[in-house]
Coordinates of C-alpha atoms and ligand atoms in Angstrom, one line a residue:
Chain L
X3 CA 45.2 -1.6 11.2
X4 CA 44.0 0.8 8.5
X5 CA 40.5 0.1 7.5
X6 CA 38.9 1.1 4.2
X7 CA 35.4 1.7 3.1
X8 CA 34.8 1.6 -0.7
X9 CA 31.6 2.8 -2.2
X10 CA 31.0 0.3 -5.0
X11 CA 29.3 1.2 -8.2
X12 CA 27.0 -1.4 -9.7
X13 CA 23.8 -1.9 -11.6
X14 CA 21.2 -4.7 -11.9
X15 CA 23.7 -6.8 -13.7
X16 CA 26.4 -6.7 -11.1
X17 CA 29.5 -4.7 -10.2
X18 CA 30.7 -2.1 -12.6
X19 CA 34.3 -2.5 -13.9
X20 CA 35.2 0.9 -12.2
X21 CA 34.6 -0.8 -8.8
X22 CA 37.3 -3.4 -9.6
X23 CA 39.8 -0.7 -10.6
X24 CA 39.1 1.1 -7.4
X25 CA 39.5 -2.2 -5.4
X26 CA 43.1 -2.5 -6.8
X27 CA 43.9 1.0 -5.5
X28 CA 42.2 0.1 -2.2
X29 CA 44.4 -3.0 -1.8
X30 CA 47.5 -0.8 -2.0
X31 CA 46.2 1.0 1.1
X32 CA 44.6 -1.5 3.3
X33 CA 44.1 -5.2 4.0
X34 CA 40.8 -4.6 5.7
X35 CA 38.4 -3.5 3.0
X36 CA 34.7 -3.1 3.3
X37 CA 32.6 -2.7 0.1
X38 CA 29.4 -0.7 0.5
X39 CA 26.7 -1.4 -2.1
X40 CA 23.4 0.5 -2.0
X41 CA 20.1 0.4 -3.8
X42 CA 17.4 -2.2 -4.3
X43 CA 19.4 -4.2 -6.8
X44 CA 22.6 -4.5 -4.6
X45 CA 22.2 -8.1 -3.7
X46 CA 23.5 -9.7 -6.9
X47 CA 26.5 -7.4 -6.9
X48 CA 27.2 -8.1 -3.3
X49 CA 27.5 -11.8 -3.9
X50 CA 29.9 -11.1 -6.7
X51 CA 31.9 -8.5 -4.6
X52 CA 32.3 -10.9 -1.7
X53 CA 34.2 -13.3 -3.9
X54 CA 37.1 -10.9 -4.6
X55 CA 40.4 -11.4 -2.9
X56 CA 41.1 -8.4 -0.7
X57 CA 37.5 -7.8 0.3
X58 CA 37.0 -8.4 4.0
X59 CA 33.5 -7.4 4.3
X60 CA 30.5 -6.4 2.2
X61 CA 27.7 -4.1 3.5
X62 CA 24.5 -3.7 1.5
X63 CA 21.6 -1.4 2.0
X64 CA 18.8 -2.1 -0.4
X65 CA 16.4 0.7 0.8
X66 CA 14.7 2.4 -2.1
X67 CA 16.0 5.8 -0.9
X68 CA 19.5 4.8 -2.2
X69 CA 18.3 3.9 -5.7
X70 CA 19.6 5.6 -8.9
X71 CA 22.8 6.8 -7.3
X72 CA 21.2 9.9 -5.8
X73 CA 23.9 11.7 -3.8
X74 CA 22.1 13.1 -0.8
X75 CA 21.0 10.0 0.9
X76 CA 24.0 7.8 -0.1
X77 CA 26.3 10.5 1.2
X78 CA 24.4 10.6 4.5
X79 CA 24.6 6.9 4.8
X80 CA 28.3 6.8 4.0
X81 CA 29.1 9.6 6.5
X82 CA 27.1 7.7 9.1
X83 CA 29.2 4.6 8.5
X84 CA 32.5 6.4 8.3
X85 CA 33.5 6.4 11.9
X86 CA 35.7 3.2 12.1
X87 CA 37.4 3.7 8.7
X88 CA 40.7 5.4 7.9
X89 CA 40.0 5.6 4.2
X90 CA 36.9 6.3 2.3
X91 CA 37.1 5.6 -1.5
X92 CA 35.0 5.7 -4.6
X93 CA 35.7 5.5 -8.3
X94 CA 36.1 8.9 -10.0
X95 CA 33.1 8.2 -12.2
X96 CA 30.1 10.5 -12.4
X97 CA 28.6 8.3 -9.7
X98 CA 31.6 8.7 -7.3
X99 CA 32.2 12.3 -8.2
X100 CA 28.6 13.2 -7.4
X101 CA 28.6 11.5 -4.0
X102 CA 32.1 11.5 -2.4
X103 CA 32.7 15.3 -2.1
X104 CA 29.4 15.4 -0.3
X105 CA 30.5 12.8 2.2
X106 CA 33.8 14.6 2.6
X107 CA 32.1 17.9 3.5
X108 CA 29.7 16.1 6.0
X109 CA 32.8 14.9 7.8
X110 CA 34.8 18.2 7.4
X111 CA 37.6 16.5 5.5
X112 CA 39.6 17.8 2.5
X113 CA 39.2 15.3 -0.3
X114 CA 41.7 14.3 -3.0
X115 CA 40.1 13.8 -6.4
X116 CA 41.3 11.5 -9.2
X117 CA 44.2 9.7 -7.4
X118 CA 46.3 8.2 -10.2
X119 CA 49.1 6.9 -8.1
X120 CA 49.5 5.9 -4.5
X121 CA 53.0 6.6 -3.2
X122 CA 52.5 5.6 0.4
X123 CA 49.8 5.6 3.1
X124 CA 49.3 9.3 2.9
X125 CA 51.0 10.5 -0.3
X126 CA 49.1 10.5 -3.6
X127 CA 49.5 11.8 -7.1
X128 CA 46.6 13.5 -8.9
X129 CA 46.4 15.1 -12.4
X130 CA 45.5 18.8 -12.6
X131 CA 45.1 21.2 -15.5
X132 CA 43.7 18.6 -17.8
X133 CA 46.6 16.3 -17.0
X134 CA 49.2 18.9 -18.0
X135 CA 50.6 18.6 -14.5
X136 CA 50.8 15.9 -11.9
X137 CA 50.5 17.1 -8.3
X138 CA 51.9 15.0 -5.4
X139 CA 49.9 15.6 -2.2
X140 CA 50.5 14.6 1.4
X141 CA 47.4 14.0 3.4
X142 CA 47.9 13.9 7.2
X143 CA 44.2 14.0 8.1
X144 CA 43.2 11.1 10.4
X145 CA 40.5 10.1 7.9
X146 CA 41.1 10.3 4.2
X147 CA 38.7 10.7 1.4
X148 CA 40.0 9.8 -2.1
X149 CA 38.4 9.3 -5.5
X150 CA 40.3 7.0 -7.7
X151 CA 41.1 7.5 -11.4
X152 CA 40.0 4.1 -12.7
X153 CA 42.1 4.2 -15.9
X154 CA 45.3 4.3 -13.7
X155 CA 44.6 1.0 -11.9
X156 CA 44.1 -2.4 -13.4
X157 CA 40.9 -4.2 -12.6
X158 CA 41.1 -6.6 -9.6
X159 CA 40.6 -10.1 -10.9
X160 CA 41.7 -12.5 -8.2
X161 CA 39.0 -14.4 -6.5
X162 CA 39.0 -16.2 -3.2
X163 CA 37.4 -19.4 -2.2
X164 CA 36.2 -18.0 1.2
X165 CA 33.8 -15.2 0.3
X166 CA 33.5 -12.2 2.6
X167 CA 30.5 -12.0 4.9
X168 CA 27.6 -9.8 3.6
X169 CA 25.9 -7.6 6.2
X170 CA 22.5 -6.1 5.4
X171 CA 22.2 -2.6 6.9
X172 CA 18.9 -1.6 8.3
X173 CA 19.5 2.0 9.2
X174 CA 18.6 4.5 6.4
X175 CA 19.7 8.0 7.2
X176 CA 18.3 10.5 4.7
X177 CA 18.8 14.1 3.7
X178 CA 16.8 16.7 1.8
X179 CA 17.2 15.1 -1.6
X180 CA 16.3 15.3 -5.3
X181 CA 13.5 13.1 -6.6
X182 CA 14.4 10.7 -9.4
X183 CA 12.3 11.3 -12.5
X184 CA 13.8 9.1 -15.2
X185 CA 16.9 8.2 -17.1
X186 CA 17.9 7.2 -20.6
X187 CA 20.8 4.9 -20.5
X188 CA 22.6 4.2 -23.8
X189 CA 22.1 0.5 -24.6
X190 CA 25.0 -1.0 -26.4
X191 CA 26.3 -4.4 -27.2
X192 CA 29.9 -3.0 -27.4
X193 CA 32.4 -3.1 -24.6
X194 CA 32.1 -0.3 -22.1
X195 CA 34.1 2.7 -23.0
X196 CA 36.2 2.9 -19.8
X197 CA 37.1 -0.8 -19.8
X198 CA 37.4 -1.5 -23.5
X199 CA 40.6 -2.9 -24.9
X200 CA 40.2 -0.9 -28.1
X201 CA 38.5 2.4 -28.7
X202 CA 37.6 4.0 -32.0
X203 CA 37.0 7.7 -31.5
X204 CA 35.5 10.1 -34.0
X205 CA 35.7 13.9 -34.1
X206 CA 34.0 16.8 -35.8
X207 CA 35.3 15.6 -39.1
X208 CA 32.8 12.7 -39.1
X209 CA 30.2 15.4 -39.9
X210 CA 27.1 13.4 -39.0
X211 CA 25.6 10.7 -36.7
X212 CA 25.2 8.7 -39.9
X213 CA 28.9 8.6 -40.5
X214 CA 29.5 7.5 -37.0
X215 CA 27.1 4.6 -37.8
X216 CA 28.4 3.7 -41.3
X217 CA 32.1 4.4 -40.8
X218 CA 33.1 4.0 -37.2
X219 CA 30.6 1.3 -36.1
X220 CA 31.8 -1.3 -38.6
X221 CA 35.4 -0.6 -37.7
X222 CA 34.6 -0.9 -34.0
X223 CA 32.8 -4.2 -34.7
X224 CA 35.8 -5.6 -36.5
X225 CA 38.1 -4.8 -33.6
X226 CA 35.5 -5.5 -30.8
X227 CA 36.0 -1.8 -29.8
X228 CA 34.0 0.8 -27.9
X229 CA 33.2 4.0 -29.7
X230 CA 34.4 7.3 -28.3
X231 CA 33.9 10.9 -29.5
X232 CA 35.4 14.4 -29.1
X233 CA 33.4 17.1 -27.5
X234 CA 32.8 18.7 -30.8
X235 CA 31.2 15.5 -32.1
X236 CA 29.0 15.2 -29.1
X237 CA 28.0 18.9 -29.1
X238 CA 27.0 18.5 -32.8
X239 CA 24.8 15.6 -32.0
X240 CA 26.9 13.0 -33.9
X241 CA 27.4 10.9 -30.8
X242 CA 25.7 10.6 -27.3
X243 CA 27.2 12.5 -24.3
X244 CA 28.3 9.3 -22.7
X245 CA 30.8 8.7 -25.5
X246 CA 32.8 11.9 -24.8
X247 CA 36.4 11.4 -24.0
X248 CA 38.4 14.1 -22.3
X249 CA 39.0 16.4 -19.4
X250 CA 35.2 16.8 -18.9
X251 CA 34.2 13.4 -20.3
X252 CA 35.6 10.0 -19.7
X253 CA 39.2 9.2 -19.0
X254 CA 40.3 6.1 -20.9
X255 CA 43.5 4.2 -21.3
X256 CA 42.9 1.3 -23.7
X257 CA 45.5 -0.9 -25.4
X258 CA 44.6 0.8 -28.6
X259 CA 43.0 4.2 -29.3
X260 CA 42.3 5.2 -32.8
X261 CA 41.5 8.9 -33.2
X262 CA 39.7 9.7 -36.4
X263 CA 39.2 13.3 -37.5
X264 CA 40.1 14.6 -34.1
X265 CA 42.4 17.6 -33.9
X266 CA 44.0 16.8 -30.5
X267 CA 43.0 19.7 -28.2
X268 CA 44.5 19.4 -24.8
X269 CA 41.0 18.8 -23.3
X270 CA 40.7 15.8 -25.5
X271 CA 44.2 14.5 -24.9
X272 CA 43.5 14.8 -21.2
X273 CA 41.1 11.8 -21.6
X274 CA 43.2 9.5 -23.7
X275 CA 46.9 10.2 -23.7
X276 CA 47.6 7.4 -21.3
X277 CA 46.4 4.9 -23.9
X278 CA 49.0 2.2 -24.6
X279 CA 49.0 2.7 -28.4
X280 CA 47.5 5.7 -30.1
X281 CA 46.7 5.9 -33.8
X282 CA 45.7 9.2 -35.4
X283 CA 44.0 9.6 -38.8
X284 CA 43.7 13.2 -39.8
X285 CA 44.0 15.1 -43.1
X286 CA 46.0 17.9 -41.5
X287 CA 49.6 16.9 -41.1
X288 CA 50.0 19.7 -38.5
X289 CA 47.2 18.5 -36.3
X290 CA 48.2 18.3 -32.6
X291 CA 47.0 14.8 -32.3
X292 CA 50.0 13.6 -34.3
X293 CA 52.3 14.7 -31.4
X294 CA 50.9 12.1 -29.1
X295 CA 50.3 9.4 -31.7
X296 CA 52.5 6.3 -32.0
X297 CA 51.3 5.9 -35.6
X298 CA 49.9 8.7 -37.7
X299 CA 48.3 8.4 -41.0
X300 CA 47.7 11.7 -42.9
X301 CA 44.7 11.5 -45.2
X302 CA 41.0 11.7 -45.8
X303 CA 39.1 9.6 -43.3
X304 CA 36.4 8.9 -46.0
X305 CA 39.0 6.9 -47.9
X306 CA 41.1 5.5 -45.1
X307 CA 38.3 4.2 -42.8
X308 CA 36.5 2.1 -45.5
X309 CA 39.9 0.7 -46.6
X310 CA 40.7 -0.2 -43.0
X311 CA 37.4 -2.0 -42.6
X312 CA 37.9 -3.9 -45.8
X313 CA 41.5 -5.0 -45.0
X314 CA 41.2 -5.9 -41.3
Chain I
X29 CA 14.1 34.3 -6.5
X30 CA 17.7 35.3 -5.8
X31 CA 20.4 33.3 -7.5
X32 CA 24.0 33.0 -6.4
X33 CA 26.6 32.1 -9.0
X34 CA 30.1 31.2 -8.0
X35 CA 32.9 32.1 -10.5
X36 CA 36.6 31.4 -10.5
X37 CA 39.4 33.0 -12.2
X38 CA 41.6 30.4 -13.9
X39 CA 44.2 30.1 -16.7
X40 CA 42.4 30.4 -20.0
X41 CA 41.5 26.9 -21.4
X42 CA 43.4 27.7 -24.6
X43 CA 46.6 28.9 -22.9
X44 CA 49.6 26.6 -22.7
X45 CA 50.1 25.1 -19.3
X46 CA 53.7 25.1 -18.1
X47 CA 55.0 23.9 -14.7
X48 CA 57.3 26.5 -13.1
X49 CA 61.0 25.9 -12.8
X50 CA 61.1 24.9 -9.1
X51 CA 58.1 22.5 -9.6
X52 CA 55.9 24.1 -7.1
X53 CA 53.2 25.4 -9.3
X54 CA 52.0 26.5 -12.8
X55 CA 53.6 29.4 -14.6
X56 CA 51.1 32.3 -14.5
X57 CA 53.4 35.1 -15.6
X58 CA 52.2 36.5 -18.9
X59 CA 49.5 33.9 -19.1
X60 CA 45.9 34.8 -20.0
X61 CA 43.4 34.4 -17.2
X62 CA 39.7 34.0 -17.8
X63 CA 36.5 33.0 -16.1
X64 CA 36.3 29.2 -15.7
X65 CA 34.3 28.0 -18.7
X66 CA 31.9 26.0 -16.5
X67 CA 31.2 29.1 -14.5
X68 CA 30.4 31.1 -17.6
X69 CA 27.8 28.5 -18.3
X70 CA 26.5 28.7 -14.7
X71 CA 26.1 32.5 -15.0
X72 CA 24.5 32.2 -18.5
X73 CA 21.9 29.9 -17.0
X74 CA 21.1 32.3 -14.2
X75 CA 20.8 35.1 -16.8
X76 CA 18.3 33.1 -18.8
X77 CA 16.3 32.4 -15.7
X78 CA 16.2 36.1 -15.0
X79 CA 15.2 36.9 -18.6
X80 CA 12.3 34.4 -18.2
X81 CA 11.1 36.3 -15.2
X82 CA 12.1 33.5 -12.8
X83 CA 14.8 35.3 -11.0
X84 CA 14.9 38.7 -9.4
X85 CA 18.5 39.1 -8.6
X86 CA 21.8 37.5 -9.6
X87 CA 24.8 37.7 -7.4
X88 CA 28.2 36.6 -8.7
X89 CA 30.7 35.6 -6.1
X90 CA 34.4 34.8 -6.4
X91 CA 37.0 33.7 -3.9
X92 CA 40.5 34.7 -4.9
X93 CA 43.1 37.4 -5.2
X94 CA 42.2 41.1 -5.7
X95 CA 42.5 40.6 -9.5
X96 CA 39.5 38.3 -9.4
X97 CA 37.5 41.6 -9.4
X98 CA 38.1 41.5 -13.2
X99 CA 36.3 38.2 -13.4
X100 CA 33.5 39.6 -11.3
X101 CA 33.3 42.8 -13.4
X102 CA 32.9 40.5 -16.4
X103 CA 30.1 38.7 -14.7
X104 CA 28.4 42.1 -14.0
X105 CA 28.9 43.1 -17.6
X106 CA 27.2 39.9 -18.7
X107 CA 24.2 40.9 -16.5
X108 CA 24.7 39.9 -12.9
X109 CA 23.3 42.6 -10.5
X110 CA 26.0 42.7 -7.9
X111 CA 29.2 41.0 -6.9
X112 CA 31.1 39.7 -3.9
X113 CA 34.8 39.0 -3.7
X114 CA 36.1 37.0 -0.8
X115 CA 39.7 38.1 -1.0
X116 CA 42.5 35.7 -0.4
X117 CA 46.0 35.2 -1.8
X118 CA 46.0 31.6 -0.6
X119 CA 45.1 28.7 -2.9
X120 CA 42.2 27.4 -0.8
X121 CA 41.0 23.9 -0.8
X122 CA 37.5 23.1 -2.1
X123 CA 36.2 22.3 1.4
X124 CA 37.2 25.8 2.6
X125 CA 35.7 27.4 -0.5
X126 CA 32.5 25.5 0.2
X127 CA 32.6 26.7 3.9
X128 CA 33.1 30.3 2.8
X129 CA 30.3 30.0 0.2
X130 CA 28.1 28.5 2.9
X131 CA 28.7 31.6 5.1
X132 CA 27.7 33.9 2.3
X133 CA 24.7 31.8 1.5
X134 CA 23.4 32.0 5.0
X135 CA 23.8 35.8 4.8
X136 CA 22.3 36.3 1.4
X137 CA 19.7 33.5 1.5
X138 CA 19.6 32.7 -2.2
X139 CA 17.1 30.1 -3.3
X140 CA 19.3 28.7 -6.0
X141 CA 23.1 28.4 -6.2
X142 CA 24.7 27.5 -9.6
X143 CA 28.3 26.5 -9.9
X144 CA 30.5 25.0 -12.6
X145 CA 30.9 21.3 -12.2
X146 CA 34.7 21.7 -12.0
X147 CA 37.3 24.4 -12.4
X148 CA 39.7 23.7 -15.2
X149 CA 42.8 24.4 -13.0
X150 CA 42.5 21.8 -10.2
X151 CA 39.8 19.8 -12.0
X152 CA 38.6 18.8 -8.5
X153 CA 34.8 18.7 -9.1
X154 CA 34.0 19.0 -5.4
X155 CA 32.8 22.5 -4.4
X156 CA 29.2 22.3 -5.5
X157 CA 28.6 18.9 -3.8
X158 CA 30.4 20.1 -0.6
X159 CA 28.3 23.3 -0.4
X160 CA 25.1 21.3 -0.9
X161 CA 26.2 19.0 2.0
X162 CA 26.9 22.0 4.3
X163 CA 23.6 23.6 3.5
X164 CA 21.8 20.2 3.5
X165 CA 20.3 21.1 0.2
X166 CA 19.5 18.8 -2.8
X167 CA 22.2 18.8 -5.5
X168 CA 21.7 18.3 -9.2
X169 CA 25.2 18.0 -10.6
X170 CA 26.5 17.9 -14.2
X171 CA 23.4 19.6 -15.5
X172 CA 22.7 19.7 -19.3
X173 CA 19.1 21.1 -19.0
X174 CA 17.3 23.1 -16.4
X175 CA 13.6 23.9 -16.2
X176 CA 11.8 25.7 -13.4
X177 CA 8.1 25.6 -12.7
X178 CA 7.2 27.6 -9.5
X179 CA 9.3 26.0 -6.8
X180 CA 10.0 22.9 -8.7
X181 CA 13.4 22.6 -10.5
X182 CA 13.9 19.8 -13.0
X183 CA 17.4 19.0 -14.1
X184 CA 18.6 16.7 -16.8
X185 CA 22.2 15.6 -16.0
X186 CA 25.0 13.9 -17.8
X187 CA 26.0 10.6 -16.2
X188 CA 28.4 7.9 -17.4
X189 CA 25.7 5.7 -18.8
X190 CA 23.6 8.5 -20.5
X191 CA 21.2 11.0 -19.1
X192 CA 19.3 11.2 -15.9
X193 CA 16.5 13.6 -14.9
X194 CA 16.0 14.7 -11.3
X195 CA 13.8 17.2 -9.6
X196 CA 13.9 19.2 -6.4
X197 CA 12.0 21.9 -4.7
X198 CA 13.9 25.1 -4.0
X199 CA 16.3 25.8 -2.4
X200 CA 18.9 23.7 -4.1
X201 CA 22.2 23.5 -5.9
X202 CA 23.0 23.0 -9.6
X203 CA 26.4 22.3 -11.1
X204 CA 26.8 22.8 -14.8
X205 CA 28.1 20.6 -17.6
X206 CA 29.2 21.9 -21.0
X207 CA 26.1 21.3 -22.9
X208 CA 23.8 23.3 -20.7
X209 CA 24.0 26.4 -22.8
X210 CA 26.3 28.6 -24.9
X211 CA 27.4 31.6 -22.9
X212 CA 26.9 35.1 -24.5
X213 CA 29.5 37.7 -24.9
X214 CA 29.4 41.0 -22.9
X215 CA 28.4 44.0 -25.0
X216 CA 30.5 47.2 -24.8
X217 CA 27.9 49.4 -23.2
X218 CA 27.3 46.8 -20.5
X219 CA 31.0 46.6 -19.8
X220 CA 30.8 50.3 -19.1
X221 CA 27.7 50.0 -17.0
X222 CA 29.3 47.1 -15.0
X223 CA 31.8 49.5 -13.6
X224 CA 29.2 51.2 -11.5
X225 CA 27.5 48.0 -10.2
X226 CA 28.1 47.1 -6.6
X227 CA 31.2 44.9 -5.8
X228 CA 31.7 44.1 -2.2
X229 CA 35.1 42.9 -1.0
X230 CA 35.3 40.8 2.1
X231 CA 38.6 39.6 3.7
X232 CA 38.5 35.9 3.8
X233 CA 39.9 35.8 7.4
X234 CA 36.8 37.7 8.7
X235 CA 34.3 35.0 8.0
X236 CA 35.3 32.7 10.9
X237 CA 36.4 29.8 8.8
X238 CA 39.7 28.1 9.4
X239 CA 41.6 28.6 6.2
X240 CA 44.6 26.4 7.0
X241 CA 45.3 23.9 4.3
X242 CA 44.6 20.3 5.3
X243 CA 46.7 18.9 2.4
X244 CA 50.3 19.6 1.6
X245 CA 51.5 19.9 -2.0
X246 CA 54.9 18.2 -2.2
X247 CA 55.5 18.8 -5.9
X248 CA 53.9 19.7 -9.2
X249 CA 55.5 18.0 -12.2
X250 CA 54.9 17.9 -15.9
X251 CA 53.5 14.5 -17.1
X252 CA 55.9 12.0 -18.7
X253 CA 56.5 12.7 -22.4
X254 CA 55.2 10.0 -24.8
X255 CA 58.0 8.7 -27.0
X256 CA 57.8 10.3 -30.5
X257 CA 55.7 8.3 -32.9
X258 CA 56.0 7.7 -36.6
X259 CA 54.0 8.6 -39.7
X260 CA 52.9 5.6 -41.8
X261 CA 52.1 6.1 -45.5
X262 CA 49.3 3.6 -46.2
X263 CA 46.5 1.6 -44.6
X264 CA 48.6 -1.6 -45.3
X265 CA 51.6 -0.2 -43.4
X266 CA 49.3 0.8 -40.5
X267 CA 47.8 -2.6 -40.2
X268 CA 51.2 -4.2 -40.5
X269 CA 52.6 -2.0 -37.6
X270 CA 49.6 -2.6 -35.4
X271 CA 49.8 -6.4 -36.0
X272 CA 53.5 -7.0 -35.9
X273 CA 55.2 -4.1 -34.1
X274 CA 52.6 -2.9 -31.5
X275 CA 50.9 -6.3 -31.5
X276 CA 47.6 -4.7 -30.5
X277 CA 45.3 -6.2 -33.2
Ligands
FAD415 C1 36.3 23.7 -20.5 C2 36.5 22.8 -21.8 C3 36.3 21.5 -21.6 C4 36.5 20.6 -22.8 N1 36.3 19.3 -22.6 C5 36.5 18.5 -23.7 C6 36.5 17.1 -23.6 O1 36.2 16.5 -22.5 N2 36.7 16.3 -24.7 C7 37.0 16.9 -25.9 O2 37.1 16.1 -26.9 N3 37.0 18.2 -26.0 C8 36.8 19.0 -25.0 N4 36.8 20.4 -25.1 C9 36.8 20.9 -26.5 C10 38.2 21.0 -27.1 O3 38.9 22.2 -26.8 C11 38.1 20.9 -28.7 O4 37.3 22.0 -29.1 C12 37.5 19.6 -29.2 O5 38.2 18.5 -28.6 C13 37.6 19.6 -30.7 O6 37.0 18.4 -31.2 P1 37.5 17.8 -32.6 O7 38.9 17.5 -32.5 O8 36.5 16.7 -33.0 O9 37.2 19.0 -33.6 P2 38.2 20.0 -34.4 O10 39.1 20.6 -33.5 O11 37.4 20.8 -35.3 O12 39.0 19.0 -35.3 C14 38.6 18.3 -36.4 C15 39.8 17.6 -37.0 O13 39.4 16.8 -38.1 C16 40.3 16.9 -39.2 N5 39.6 16.6 -40.4 C17 38.7 17.4 -41.1 N6 38.2 16.7 -42.1 C18 38.9 15.5 -42.2 C19 38.8 14.4 -43.1 N7 38.0 14.4 -44.1 N8 39.6 13.3 -42.8 C20 40.5 13.4 -41.7 N9 40.5 14.4 -40.9 C21 39.7 15.5 -41.1 C22 40.8 18.3 -39.1 O14 42.1 18.5 -39.7 C23 40.8 18.6 -37.6 O15 42.1 18.3 -37.1 C24 36.7 21.2 -24.0 C25 36.8 22.6 -24.1 C26 36.7 23.4 -23.0 C27 36.9 24.9 -23.2

């Protein structure tokens, strides 16, 4: 039987959606799945995790040395636990990307990043070159380490009436690690960018953080959407870094993506071209974004966006 | 303090990417190659630390074909002191790259290693973390701000939820995100000077690392093409299409 260990991402409120996308991928590989949750606030998420269909086991380790997602100790723990498992998975979020390669190296295993399709037990597809090519890879290593592109798998939703047992781990292997100083997490009442059904994204053409607030925010509110941004908009300080969509930001695939004043550089397209419906609003009829848009509207965003807000 | 900066030669971020005819790789014929943008940022950060008097020597290292010397020369022109090329014609996996870098790190004993968070060809985002594991060093990935006070390095990093600040005592590893700095351009006299800076070439087979790939590439294909969309001519038409045709609002 192929066993699988999934490093779950969670916070004090519970499991992160990325974990549920990764669980869907995991279920394609194994029917013996253990979820690992670490950090002092892992209990609540563990109870939640144990209720998902497909989860055989939940392990938690609430030692403080695993707090804040610091890679060194979490990787040491995961490598320590790896022995009985065929697959080691984590979401390809900044959390998973930080930790999983470290686990892989501790185990001397070549890792596959950003799996977007599982063909069989040991054949996987991953995007390379900002999604301009798809690489199919065969992995014949006895143990496999895979990070999962969350936008390519739906979130697991099915619950079971017989929750999986929760084991509390007491060992806490550690490594030479960073010390946590602080973090500033963006607080928002909007849906999370990577799991939102609708995303309104703004580019350099928005010209200011003020315009993000007065033009994009009301539109996002009307459509219960998350707000995204191009790199140019983030670099210019119009939007926070966690809103960046693209090759080096977040990868999203919502039902509806509305790109406003974004030119459509390949690095931006890399993060959103798998959206179900794409709308582009841009004053330049030759902008590259129109090539991937289902509906394009050529014009000045300063006129179009207020009109959209009024008419929706 | 000695700083090691790893740089990779990749297809330029603004070049068009085309899958080759037999779907085994990417067309590189007549395509511009450049230093991976994240590695330019890594080198720039090292240069700034040296300018602040915090670093004594910067070594740029690349693993790749003989042509990667050009990338290293560019690094020297930007201000690195010397360069190392681990020469290979194979497309090595990040684990092997990390193992090779580990070998050189043990020999050179840098206190800080800075790498780009990902290379824009394979987008793997693995090497820095793997090297940190092999050295058992702390890792501060996706850095957007670095400050050093004596042995103490403080790094602000970009995470999905916002920003996180970590600190470690040297030695350690930093991987760079885009907003860490804006790299400088090389000045002409420095490009000339770079030609006489030391560049050591080491054959990859001589370092005692098993280079055999653990993964097999079966194919490389272009992504599916999205069906061509339409232009609408008014906000009313757009709303109508989204409501009744796409049914997404
Ligand atoms: C290594 C690397 C990684 C990168 N990663 C990312 C990434 O993850 N995400 C990302 O987004 N980018 C990324 N980039 C940057 C990318 O190449 C582009 O520079 C960036 O996406 C451009 O942002 P933009 O479309 O907002 O700005 P611009 O390209 O300047 O486009 C602005 C657009 O607004 C339009 N416009 C102007 N005024 C108006 C108006 N009044 N009404 C309507 N339209 C208007 C213009 O016609 C133009 O098309 C990366 C680049 C590199 C080199």
